Coordinates of C-alpha atoms in Angstrom, one line a residue:
M1 CA 75.4 24.6 156.8
Q2 CA 75.4 21.4 159.0
A3 CA 78.9 22.2 160.2
D4 CA 77.9 25.7 161.1
V5 CA 74.8 24.6 163.0
L6 CA 76.8 22.0 164.9
A7 CA 79.5 24.5 165.8
V8 CA 76.9 26.9 167.2
L9 CA 75.4 24.1 169.4
Q10 CA 78.8 23.0 170.6
R11 CA 79.9 26.5 171.5
R12 CA 76.7 27.2 173.4
G13 CA 76.8 23.8 175.3
A14 CA 73.2 24.3 176.3
P15 CA 69.9 23.6 174.6
M16 CA 69.0 26.0 171.8
S17 CA 65.8 26.5 169.7
A18 CA 66.2 26.4 166.0
Y19 CA 65.5 30.2 166.0
E20 CA 68.3 30.8 168.5
V21 CA 70.6 28.9 166.2
L22 CA 69.3 31.0 163.2
D23 CA 70.0 34.2 165.1
Q24 CA 73.6 33.1 165.8
L25 CA 74.2 32.3 162.1
R26 CA 72.4 35.3 160.6
D27 CA 75.2 37.6 161.6
G28 CA 77.3 36.1 158.7
N29 CA 74.3 35.4 156.4
P30 CA 71.4 37.8 156.8
R31 CA 69.3 36.0 154.2
L32 CA 69.4 32.7 156.1
A33 CA 65.9 31.3 156.6
P34 CA 64.4 28.9 159.2
P35 CA 63.8 26.0 156.7
T36 CA 67.6 25.9 156.1
I37 CA 68.3 25.5 159.8
Y38 CA 65.6 22.9 160.2
R39 CA 67.0 20.8 157.3
A40 CA 70.5 21.0 158.8
L41 CA 69.2 20.0 162.2
A42 CA 67.3 17.1 160.7
A43 CA 70.4 15.8 159.0
L44 CA 72.5 16.3 162.2
I45 CA 69.9 14.4 164.2
E46 CA 69.9 11.6 161.6
S47 CA 73.7 11.3 161.8
G48 CA 73.6 11.3 165.7
S49 CA 75.5 14.5 166.0
V50 CA 72.6 16.4 167.6
H51 CA 69.7 15.5 169.8
R52 CA 66.2 17.1 170.0
L53 CA 65.0 17.6 173.5
E54 CA 61.3 17.1 173.0
S55 CA 60.1 18.7 176.2
L56 CA 62.0 21.9 175.6
K57 CA 61.6 22.0 171.8
A58 CA 65.3 22.6 171.6
F59 CA 68.5 21.0 170.3
V60 CA 71.8 20.0 171.9
A61 CA 75.0 18.7 170.4
C62 CA 75.7 15.1 171.2
R63 CA 78.2 15.0 174.1
G64 CA 79.2 11.4 174.0
E65 CA 80.1 9.0 171.3
R66 CA 77.5 8.5 168.7
H67 CA 75.5 5.7 170.1
R68 CA 72.9 3.1 169.0
H69 CA 71.1 3.3 172.4
V70 CA 68.8 5.8 173.7
P71 CA 70.4 8.8 175.4
I72 CA 68.9 9.7 178.7
F73 CA 68.8 13.5 179.3
S74 CA 68.8 14.9 182.8
I75 CA 67.6 18.5 182.5
C76 CA 68.1 21.0 185.3
E77 CA 65.1 23.2 185.6
E78 CA 67.1 25.8 187.6
C79 CA 70.1 26.5 185.3
G80 CA 69.2 24.6 182.1
T81 CA 72.2 22.3 182.2
V82 CA 71.7 19.1 180.3
E83 CA 73.6 15.9 181.1
E84 CA 73.6 13.0 178.7
A85 CA 73.9 9.3 179.6
V86 CA 73.2 6.0 177.9
S87 CA 71.8 2.8 179.3
R88 CA 71.5 -0.2 177.0
R89 CA 69.6 -2.0 179.8
I90 CA 66.9 0.8 180.0
T91 CA 66.6 0.9 176.2
N92 CA 66.1 -2.9 176.0
E93 CA 63.6 -2.8 178.9
L94 CA 61.5 -0.1 177.4
S95 CA 61.4 -2.0 174.1
R96 CA 60.4 -5.2 175.9
I97 CA 57.6 -3.4 177.9
A98 CA 56.2 -1.7 174.8
G99 CA 56.5 -5.0 172.8
Q100 CA 54.4 -6.9 175.2
S101 CA 51.3 -5.5 173.6
G102 CA 52.7 -6.0 170.1
F103 CA 53.9 -2.4 169.8
A104 CA 57.0 -1.9 167.8
P105 CA 59.0 1.1 169.1
V106 CA 60.8 3.2 166.5
R107 CA 62.6 5.5 168.9
H108 CA 62.7 6.3 172.5
V109 CA 62.9 9.7 174.2
I110 CA 63.9 9.8 177.8
E111 CA 64.1 13.2 179.6
V112 CA 64.3 13.6 183.3
H113 CA 63.7 17.1 184.8
G114 CA 64.9 18.1 188.2
Q115 CA 67.9 19.9 189.7
C116 CA 71.5 19.3 188.9
A117 CA 74.0 18.8 191.8
R118 CA 75.3 22.3 191.5
C119 CA 71.9 23.9 191.9
E120 CA 70.9 21.5 194.6
S121 CA 74.0 22.4 196.7
K122 CA 73.2 26.1 196.3
E123 CA 69.8 25.5 198.0
A124 CA 71.1 23.3 200.8
P125 CA 71.2 25.0 204.2
A126 CA 74.7 25.8 205.4

């Protein structure tokens, strides 16, 4: 099931909710239920193959190498494109800042919303 869920996310190339993934997979398996999809997504997140976009309540396939550092997601509010980048420096700085008060971060979520270059150029005056 994990391979099927990952394949759906990779084909789409854009954020999908668990129910959108379920709808894609139900064609071949009409008895498929949400808990099965959520379990597959949880395992894929744990392995680093999939990321959850917290602000969208959606999932995307990892586009880079599986990484130990926090992915930074740039999410276009116009077309829905999601770009993924990694910055060890930002991850370390966030942990340092949180740790100043004795807080021990377990995970970081960095999502930046705005407009991608393609959508920005469409709006620029000619």
